[in-house]
Short mmCIF file of C-alpha atoms and ligand atoms in Angstrom, two decimals:
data_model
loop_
_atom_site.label_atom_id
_atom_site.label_comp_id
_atom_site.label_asym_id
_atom_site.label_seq_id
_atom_site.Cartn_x
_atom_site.Cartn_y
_atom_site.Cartn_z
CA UNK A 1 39.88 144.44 -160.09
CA UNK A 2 37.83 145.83 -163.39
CA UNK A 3 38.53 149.26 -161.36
CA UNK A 4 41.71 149.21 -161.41
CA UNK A 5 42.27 147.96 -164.49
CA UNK A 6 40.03 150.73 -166.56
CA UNK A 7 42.04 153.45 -164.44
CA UNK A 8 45.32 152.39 -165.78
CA UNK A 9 44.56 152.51 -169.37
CA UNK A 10 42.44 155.81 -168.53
CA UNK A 11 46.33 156.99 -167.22
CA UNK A 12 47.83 155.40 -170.93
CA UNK A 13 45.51 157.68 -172.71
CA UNK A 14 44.29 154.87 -175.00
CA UNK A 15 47.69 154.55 -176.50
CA UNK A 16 47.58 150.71 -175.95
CA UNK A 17 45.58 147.69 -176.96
CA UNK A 18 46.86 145.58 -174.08
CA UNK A 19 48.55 145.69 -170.88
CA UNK A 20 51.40 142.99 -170.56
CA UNK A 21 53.02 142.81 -166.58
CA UNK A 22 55.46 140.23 -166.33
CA UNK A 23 57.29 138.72 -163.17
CA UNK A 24 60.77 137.15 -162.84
CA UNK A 25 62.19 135.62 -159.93
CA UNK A 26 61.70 136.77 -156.78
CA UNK A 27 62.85 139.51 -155.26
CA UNK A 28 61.59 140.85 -159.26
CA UNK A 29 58.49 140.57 -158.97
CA UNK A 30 56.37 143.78 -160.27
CA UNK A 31 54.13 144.51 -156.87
CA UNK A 32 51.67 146.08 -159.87
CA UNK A 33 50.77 142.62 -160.83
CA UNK A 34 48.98 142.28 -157.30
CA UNK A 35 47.09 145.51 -157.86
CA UNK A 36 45.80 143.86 -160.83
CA UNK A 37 45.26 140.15 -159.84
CA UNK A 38 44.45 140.31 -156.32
CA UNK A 39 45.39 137.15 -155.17
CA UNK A 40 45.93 136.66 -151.16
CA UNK A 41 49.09 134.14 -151.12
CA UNK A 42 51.31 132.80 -153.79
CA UNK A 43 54.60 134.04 -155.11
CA UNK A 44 53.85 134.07 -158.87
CA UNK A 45 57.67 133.60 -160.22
CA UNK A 46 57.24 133.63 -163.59
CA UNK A 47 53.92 134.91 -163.81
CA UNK A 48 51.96 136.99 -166.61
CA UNK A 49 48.77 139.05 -165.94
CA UNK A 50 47.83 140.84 -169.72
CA UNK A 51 44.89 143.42 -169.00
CA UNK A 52 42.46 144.88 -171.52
CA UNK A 53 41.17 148.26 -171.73
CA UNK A 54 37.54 146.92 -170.62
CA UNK A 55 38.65 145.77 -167.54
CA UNK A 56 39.09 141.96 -168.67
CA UNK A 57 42.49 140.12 -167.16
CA UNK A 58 44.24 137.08 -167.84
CA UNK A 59 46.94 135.81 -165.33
CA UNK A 60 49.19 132.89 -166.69
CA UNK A 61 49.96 131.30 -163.53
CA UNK A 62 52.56 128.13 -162.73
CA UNK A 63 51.51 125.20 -161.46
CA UNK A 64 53.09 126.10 -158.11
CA UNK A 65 50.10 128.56 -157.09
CA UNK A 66 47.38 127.54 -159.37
CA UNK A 67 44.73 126.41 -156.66
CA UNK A 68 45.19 130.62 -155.10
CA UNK A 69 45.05 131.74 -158.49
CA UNK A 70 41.56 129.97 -159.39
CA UNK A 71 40.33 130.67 -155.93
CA UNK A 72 41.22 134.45 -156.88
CA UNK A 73 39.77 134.36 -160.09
CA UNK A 74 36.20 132.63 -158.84
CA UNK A 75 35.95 136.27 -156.43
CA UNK A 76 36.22 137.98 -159.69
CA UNK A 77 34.22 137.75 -162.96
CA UNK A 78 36.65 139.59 -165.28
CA UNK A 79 40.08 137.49 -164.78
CA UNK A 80 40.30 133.96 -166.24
CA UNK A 81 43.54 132.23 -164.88
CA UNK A 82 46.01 129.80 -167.66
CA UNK A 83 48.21 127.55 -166.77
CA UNK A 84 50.29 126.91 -169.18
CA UNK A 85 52.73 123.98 -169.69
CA UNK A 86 55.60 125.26 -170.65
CA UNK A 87 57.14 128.00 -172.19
CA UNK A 88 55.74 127.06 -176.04
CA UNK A 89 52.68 127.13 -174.62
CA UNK A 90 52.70 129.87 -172.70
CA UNK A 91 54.25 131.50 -176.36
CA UNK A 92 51.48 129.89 -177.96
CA UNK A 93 48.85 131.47 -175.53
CA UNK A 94 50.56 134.84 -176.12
CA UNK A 95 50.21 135.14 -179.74
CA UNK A 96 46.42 134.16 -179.34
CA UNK A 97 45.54 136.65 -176.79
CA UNK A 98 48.01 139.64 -178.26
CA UNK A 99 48.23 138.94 -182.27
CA UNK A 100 51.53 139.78 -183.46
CA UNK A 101 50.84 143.36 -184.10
CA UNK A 102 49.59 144.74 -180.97
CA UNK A 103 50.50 147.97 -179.10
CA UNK A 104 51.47 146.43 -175.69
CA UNK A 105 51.97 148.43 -172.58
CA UNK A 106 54.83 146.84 -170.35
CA UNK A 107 56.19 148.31 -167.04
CA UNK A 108 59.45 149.29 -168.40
CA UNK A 109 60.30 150.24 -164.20
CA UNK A 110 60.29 146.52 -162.96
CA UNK A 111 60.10 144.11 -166.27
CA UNK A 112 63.77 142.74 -166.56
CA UNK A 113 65.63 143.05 -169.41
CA UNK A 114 65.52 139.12 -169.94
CA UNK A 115 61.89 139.22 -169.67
CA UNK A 116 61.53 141.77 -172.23
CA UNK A 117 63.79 140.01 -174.07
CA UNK A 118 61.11 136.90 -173.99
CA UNK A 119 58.43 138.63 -174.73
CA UNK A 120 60.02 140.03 -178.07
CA UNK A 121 60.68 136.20 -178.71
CA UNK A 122 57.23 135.45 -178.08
CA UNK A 123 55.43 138.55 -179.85
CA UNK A 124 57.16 139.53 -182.89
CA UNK A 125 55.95 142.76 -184.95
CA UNK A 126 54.44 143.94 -181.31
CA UNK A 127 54.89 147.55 -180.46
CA UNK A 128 55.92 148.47 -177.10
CA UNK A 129 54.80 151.00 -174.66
CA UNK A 130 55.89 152.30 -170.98
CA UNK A 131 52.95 151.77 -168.59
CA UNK A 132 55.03 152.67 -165.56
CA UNK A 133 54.22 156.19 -165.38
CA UNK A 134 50.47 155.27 -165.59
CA UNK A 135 50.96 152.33 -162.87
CA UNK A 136 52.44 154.71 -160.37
CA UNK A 137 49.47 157.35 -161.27
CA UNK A 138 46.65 154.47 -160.74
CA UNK A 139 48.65 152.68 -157.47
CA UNK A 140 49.05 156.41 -156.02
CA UNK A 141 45.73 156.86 -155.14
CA UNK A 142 44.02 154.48 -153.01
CA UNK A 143 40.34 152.75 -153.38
CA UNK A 144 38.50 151.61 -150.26
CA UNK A 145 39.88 147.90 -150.04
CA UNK A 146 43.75 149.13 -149.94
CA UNK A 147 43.18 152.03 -147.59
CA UNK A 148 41.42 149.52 -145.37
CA UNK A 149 44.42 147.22 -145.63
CA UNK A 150 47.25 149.77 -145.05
CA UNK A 151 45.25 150.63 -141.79
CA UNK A 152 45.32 147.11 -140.79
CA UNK A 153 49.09 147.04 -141.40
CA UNK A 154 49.51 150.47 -139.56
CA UNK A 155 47.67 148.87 -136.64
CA UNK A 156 49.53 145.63 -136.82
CA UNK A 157 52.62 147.93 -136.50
CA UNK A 158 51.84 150.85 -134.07
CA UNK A 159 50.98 147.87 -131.19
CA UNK A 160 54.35 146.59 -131.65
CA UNK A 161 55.30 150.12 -131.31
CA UNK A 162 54.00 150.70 -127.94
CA UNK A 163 55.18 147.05 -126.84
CA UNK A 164 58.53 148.36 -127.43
CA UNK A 165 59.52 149.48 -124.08
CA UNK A 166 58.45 146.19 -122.63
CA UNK A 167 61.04 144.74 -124.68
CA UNK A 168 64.31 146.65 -123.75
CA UNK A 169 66.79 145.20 -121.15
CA UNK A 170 70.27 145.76 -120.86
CA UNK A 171 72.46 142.87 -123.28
CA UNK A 172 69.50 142.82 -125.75
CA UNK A 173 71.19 143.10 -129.28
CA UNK A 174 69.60 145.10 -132.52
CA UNK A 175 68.77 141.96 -134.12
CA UNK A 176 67.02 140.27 -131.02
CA UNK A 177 64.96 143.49 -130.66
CA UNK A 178 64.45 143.61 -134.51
CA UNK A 179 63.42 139.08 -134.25
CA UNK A 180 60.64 140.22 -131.25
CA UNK A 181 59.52 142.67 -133.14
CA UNK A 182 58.80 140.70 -136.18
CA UNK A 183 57.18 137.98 -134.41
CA UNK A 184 55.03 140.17 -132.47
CA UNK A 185 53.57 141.99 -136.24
CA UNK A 186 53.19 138.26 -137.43
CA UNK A 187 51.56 137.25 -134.45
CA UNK A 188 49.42 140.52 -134.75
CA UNK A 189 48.01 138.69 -138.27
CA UNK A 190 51.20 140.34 -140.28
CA UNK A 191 52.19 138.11 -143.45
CA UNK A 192 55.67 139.68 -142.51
CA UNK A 193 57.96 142.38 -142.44
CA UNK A 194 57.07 145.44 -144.95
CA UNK A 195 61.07 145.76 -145.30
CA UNK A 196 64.08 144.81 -143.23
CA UNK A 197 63.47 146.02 -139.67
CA UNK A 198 66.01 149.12 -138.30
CA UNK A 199 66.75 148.88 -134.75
CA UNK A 200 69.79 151.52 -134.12
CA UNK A 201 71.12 151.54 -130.45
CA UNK A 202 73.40 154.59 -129.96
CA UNK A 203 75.22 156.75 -132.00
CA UNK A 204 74.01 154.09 -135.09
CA UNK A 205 70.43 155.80 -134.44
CA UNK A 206 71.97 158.56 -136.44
CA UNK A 207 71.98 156.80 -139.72
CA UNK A 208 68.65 156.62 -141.22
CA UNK A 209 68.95 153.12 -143.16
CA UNK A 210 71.09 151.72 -140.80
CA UNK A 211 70.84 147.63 -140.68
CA UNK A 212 71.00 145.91 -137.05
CA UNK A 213 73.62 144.27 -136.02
CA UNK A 214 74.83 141.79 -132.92
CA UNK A 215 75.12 145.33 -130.90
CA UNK A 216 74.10 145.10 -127.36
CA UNK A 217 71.80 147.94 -125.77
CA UNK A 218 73.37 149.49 -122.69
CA UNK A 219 72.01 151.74 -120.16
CA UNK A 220 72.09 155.39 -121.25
CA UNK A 221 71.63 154.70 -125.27
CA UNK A 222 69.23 156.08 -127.61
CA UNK A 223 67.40 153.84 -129.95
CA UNK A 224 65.04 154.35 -133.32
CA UNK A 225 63.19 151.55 -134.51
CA UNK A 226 61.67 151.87 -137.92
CA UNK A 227 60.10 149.32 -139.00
CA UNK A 228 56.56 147.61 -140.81
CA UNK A 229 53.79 145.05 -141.23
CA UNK A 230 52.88 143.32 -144.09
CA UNK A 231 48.69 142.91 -144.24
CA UNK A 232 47.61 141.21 -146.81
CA UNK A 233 50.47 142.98 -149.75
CA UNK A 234 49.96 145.96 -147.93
CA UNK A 235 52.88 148.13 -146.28
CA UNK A 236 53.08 150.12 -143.16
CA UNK A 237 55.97 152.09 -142.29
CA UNK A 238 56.59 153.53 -138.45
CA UNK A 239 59.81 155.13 -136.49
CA UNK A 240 59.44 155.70 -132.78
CA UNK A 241 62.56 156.49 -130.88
CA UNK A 242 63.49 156.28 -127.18
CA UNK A 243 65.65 156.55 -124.49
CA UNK A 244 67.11 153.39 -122.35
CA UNK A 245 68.63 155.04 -119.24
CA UNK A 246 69.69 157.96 -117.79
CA UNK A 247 67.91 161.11 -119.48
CA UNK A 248 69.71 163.33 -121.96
CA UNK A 249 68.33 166.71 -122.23
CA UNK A 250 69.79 167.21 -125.53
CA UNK A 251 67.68 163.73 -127.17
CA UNK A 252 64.86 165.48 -125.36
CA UNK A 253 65.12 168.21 -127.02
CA UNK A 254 65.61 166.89 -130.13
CA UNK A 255 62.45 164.85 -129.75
CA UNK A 256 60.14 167.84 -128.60
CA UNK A 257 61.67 169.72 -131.96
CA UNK A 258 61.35 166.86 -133.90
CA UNK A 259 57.73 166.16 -133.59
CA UNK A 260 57.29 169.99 -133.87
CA UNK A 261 58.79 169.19 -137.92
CA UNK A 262 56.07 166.53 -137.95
CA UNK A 263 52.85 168.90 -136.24
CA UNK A 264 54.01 171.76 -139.02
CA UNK A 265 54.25 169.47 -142.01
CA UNK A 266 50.37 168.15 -140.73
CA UNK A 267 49.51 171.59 -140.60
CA UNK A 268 49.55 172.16 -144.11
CA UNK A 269 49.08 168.82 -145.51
CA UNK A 270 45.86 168.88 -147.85
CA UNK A 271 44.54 167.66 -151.36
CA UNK A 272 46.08 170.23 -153.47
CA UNK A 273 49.22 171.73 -151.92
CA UNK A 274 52.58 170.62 -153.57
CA UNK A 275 54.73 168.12 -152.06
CA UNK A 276 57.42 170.10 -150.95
CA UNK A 277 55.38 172.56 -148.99
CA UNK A 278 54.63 169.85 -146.17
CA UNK A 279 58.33 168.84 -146.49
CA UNK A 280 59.77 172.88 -146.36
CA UNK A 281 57.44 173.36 -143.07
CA UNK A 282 59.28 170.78 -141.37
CA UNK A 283 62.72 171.93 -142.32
CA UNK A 284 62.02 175.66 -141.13
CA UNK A 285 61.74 174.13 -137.68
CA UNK A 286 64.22 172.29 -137.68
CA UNK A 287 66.72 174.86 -139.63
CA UNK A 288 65.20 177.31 -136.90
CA UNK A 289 66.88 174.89 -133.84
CA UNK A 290 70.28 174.56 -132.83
CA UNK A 291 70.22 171.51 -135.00
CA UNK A 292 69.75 173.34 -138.48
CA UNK A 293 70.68 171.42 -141.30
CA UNK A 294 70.38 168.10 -139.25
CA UNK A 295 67.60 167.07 -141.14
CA UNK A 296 68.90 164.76 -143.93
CA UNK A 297 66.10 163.08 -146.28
CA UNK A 298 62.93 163.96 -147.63
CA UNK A 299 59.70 164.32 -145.48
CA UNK A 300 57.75 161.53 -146.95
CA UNK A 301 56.86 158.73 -149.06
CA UNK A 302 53.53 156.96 -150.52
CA UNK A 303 53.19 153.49 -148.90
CA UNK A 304 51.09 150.31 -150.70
CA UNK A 305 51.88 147.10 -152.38
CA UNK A 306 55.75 148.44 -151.81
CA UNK A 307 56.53 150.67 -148.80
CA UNK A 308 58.01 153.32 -151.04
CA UNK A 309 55.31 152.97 -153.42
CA UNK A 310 56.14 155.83 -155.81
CA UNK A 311 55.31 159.46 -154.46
CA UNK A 312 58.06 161.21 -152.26
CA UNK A 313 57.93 164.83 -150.49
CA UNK A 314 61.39 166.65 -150.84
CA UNK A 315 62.18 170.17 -151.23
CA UNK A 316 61.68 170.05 -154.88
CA UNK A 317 58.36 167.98 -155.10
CA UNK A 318 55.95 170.04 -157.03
CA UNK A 319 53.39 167.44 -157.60
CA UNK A 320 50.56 168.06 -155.42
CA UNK A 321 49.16 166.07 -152.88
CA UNK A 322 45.66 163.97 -153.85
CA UNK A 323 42.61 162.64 -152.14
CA UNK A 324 43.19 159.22 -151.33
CA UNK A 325 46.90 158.89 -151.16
CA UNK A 326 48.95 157.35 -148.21
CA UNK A 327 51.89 158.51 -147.16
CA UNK A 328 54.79 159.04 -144.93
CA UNK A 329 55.19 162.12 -142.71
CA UNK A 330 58.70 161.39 -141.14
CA UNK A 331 61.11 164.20 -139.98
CA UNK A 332 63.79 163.13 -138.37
CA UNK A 333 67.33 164.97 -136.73
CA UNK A 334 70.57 163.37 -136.69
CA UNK A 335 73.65 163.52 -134.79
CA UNK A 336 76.78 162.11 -136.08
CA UNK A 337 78.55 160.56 -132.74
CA UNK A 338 75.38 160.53 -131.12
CA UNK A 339 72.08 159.26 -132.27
CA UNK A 340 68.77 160.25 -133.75
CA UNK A 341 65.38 161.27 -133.39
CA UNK A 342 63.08 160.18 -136.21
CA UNK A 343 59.25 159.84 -136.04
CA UNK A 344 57.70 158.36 -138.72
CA UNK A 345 53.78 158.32 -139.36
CA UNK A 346 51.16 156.95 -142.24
CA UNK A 347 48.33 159.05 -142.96
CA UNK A 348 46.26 158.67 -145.95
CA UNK A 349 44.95 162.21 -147.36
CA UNK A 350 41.12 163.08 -147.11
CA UNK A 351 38.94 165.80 -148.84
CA UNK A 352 39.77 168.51 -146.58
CA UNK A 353 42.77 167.11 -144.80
CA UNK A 354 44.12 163.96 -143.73
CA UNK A 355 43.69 161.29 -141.46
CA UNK A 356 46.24 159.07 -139.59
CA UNK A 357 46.31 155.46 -140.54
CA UNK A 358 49.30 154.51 -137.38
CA UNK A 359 47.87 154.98 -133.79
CA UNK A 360 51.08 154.55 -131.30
CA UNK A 361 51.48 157.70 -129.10
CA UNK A 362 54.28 160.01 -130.14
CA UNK A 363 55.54 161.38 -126.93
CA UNK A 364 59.45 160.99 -125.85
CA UNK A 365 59.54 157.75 -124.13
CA UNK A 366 62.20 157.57 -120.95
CA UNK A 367 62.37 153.60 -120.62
CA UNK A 368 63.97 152.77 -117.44
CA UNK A 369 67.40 150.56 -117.23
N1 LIG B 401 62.39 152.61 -143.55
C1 LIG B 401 62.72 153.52 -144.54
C2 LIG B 401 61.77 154.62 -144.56
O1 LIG B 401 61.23 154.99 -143.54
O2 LIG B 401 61.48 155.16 -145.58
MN1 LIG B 402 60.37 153.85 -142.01
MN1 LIG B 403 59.36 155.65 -144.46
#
């Protein structure tokens, strides 16, 4: 991960002598400690990875993961793993690696205030530094190894997309849709869910983060299932939305209009071209339909070690779009009362363009009761 590593302090502009990324307890764990210490299972509670500016990484590890942390630092040359016996050791271990008058770069987005306050324990007379803008600049664009692994996820996740229909009978709640949906991504080779599944039957289809409930599905509902796959840290991130029952022209509609947003936000999606430019072609569609303002969130996010992994496309986004990110391209249109429509792809942007990373057919799907 020497990569990585040197592109992060290129992004800190050699302000730093070190780079200090500390984990609490889960669910605070900083996802940029993975980019740095790739490590393929373990849960690191506790956990310290302090980078150098020549690439060189040290990851104090508990005893509770130690055998996947020296496995992970045999692949790589440049990380030696600790495990340190305590917390005076661990102190101890500190001061020898950092001095006591270092300039130390800490994620100032995830660290926790009682782990900062540890660390100012530990290293007194150290200057502190916020990495977190430089994190989110390395993380944003993707090398070869991640790109491959958010395709696996997206792949893992799109099959369970078009298994969806096969699922739906009348009496099936959200959350026994949202439990075969899981298992089918973990039997797919997911390590899990890439955040908590949304299966919205109805008129609940019209709330974007909507969390399932013991609701049955009955004949004539709408339904949007957003949901993801965890492959190997990596997230993917898909909506596909249907029909159970009897037609309704007006879902249909919404659908057809809907992936019209998506196939004008595509159109000008490119290495260069602000944020908001993809996002503002989808709302002139929509804002163009009977269904104008119905469009509620922004177009997009970046997906990786977190599936909102720190870019966003909204109205206002000037930052442009790079080579090599992944991201989001999800209009939706929602009807209080009455449901949604929301279709949600991953592409990850090429030279000239981009190129889709989820493969399950986006066409209106009529399932049947
Ligand atoms: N599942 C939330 C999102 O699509 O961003
Ligand atoms: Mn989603
Ligand atoms: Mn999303």
């Amino acid at each position: 991960m020497k990569a990585r590593v040197r592109a992060i302090f290129e992004k800190l502009g050699g302000g730093a002598d070190a780079l200090l990324l500390m984990n609490s307890i889960d669910p605070h764990l900083d996802q940029s400690f993975f980019y740095v210490f790739d490590v393929p299972s373990g849960l690191f509670e506790g956990s310290l990875a302090i980078a150098f500016p020549d690439g060189e990484l040290t990851v104090m590890s508990s005893p509770l993961e130690e055998e996947s942390a020296r496995q992970a630092a045999r692949a790589d040359p440049h990380v030696t793993v600790e495990v340190p016996n305590g917390r005076a050791e661990r102190d101890a271990l500190l001061e020898r690696l950092l001095g006591t008058r270092s300039t130390i770069a800490l994620n100032y987005r995830e660290l926790t205030h009682e782990g900062f306050l540890a660390l100012e324990k530990a290293l007194p007379g150290s200057t502190w530094t916020d990495a977190s803008a430089a994190l989110r600049a390395a993380r944003m664009i993707k090398d070869r190894e991640e790109i491959a692994r958010l395709k696996r996820a997206a792949e893992i996740a799109s099959k369970v997309a078009v298994e969806i229909p096969s699922l739906l009978r009348p009496g099936i709640t959200e959350l026994e849709l949202a439990a075969e949906m899981e298992y089918r991504m973990i039997r797919g080779g997911a390590s899990g869910r890439s955040f908590a599944t949304i299966t919205a039957f109805g008129a609940m289809g019209a709330e974007p983060h909507y969390a399932p409930r013991d609701r049955p599905l009955t004949p004539g509902s709408s339904l949007v299932c957003d949901f993801g796959a965890l492959y190997r840290r990596y997230a993917s991130d898909i909506t596909r939305s249907f029909r159970f029952g009897p037609a309704d022209p007006e879902l249909k509609a919404v659908h057809e209009k809907v992936l019209e947003a998506q196939e004008a936000a595509l159109a000008v999606l490119r290495p260069g071209v602000p944020g908001k430019e993809p996002h503002l072609a989808a709302q002139r569609v929509i804002d163009a339909s009977p269904w104008r303002g119905r469009f509620i969130h922004g177009l997009g996010h970046s997906v990786g070690l977190a599936v909102h992994d720190g870019y966003g496309m909204n109205a206002l986004t000037e930052e442009p779009i790079e080579e090599g990110m992944a991201i989001t391209v999800e209009p939706g249109i929602y009807l209080p009362g009455k449901g949604g429509v929301r279709i949600e792809d991953d592409i990850v942007v090429t030279g000239s363009g981009y190129e889709f990373l989820t493969t399950a057919p986006r066409e209106y799907l009529e399932v049947r009761a």
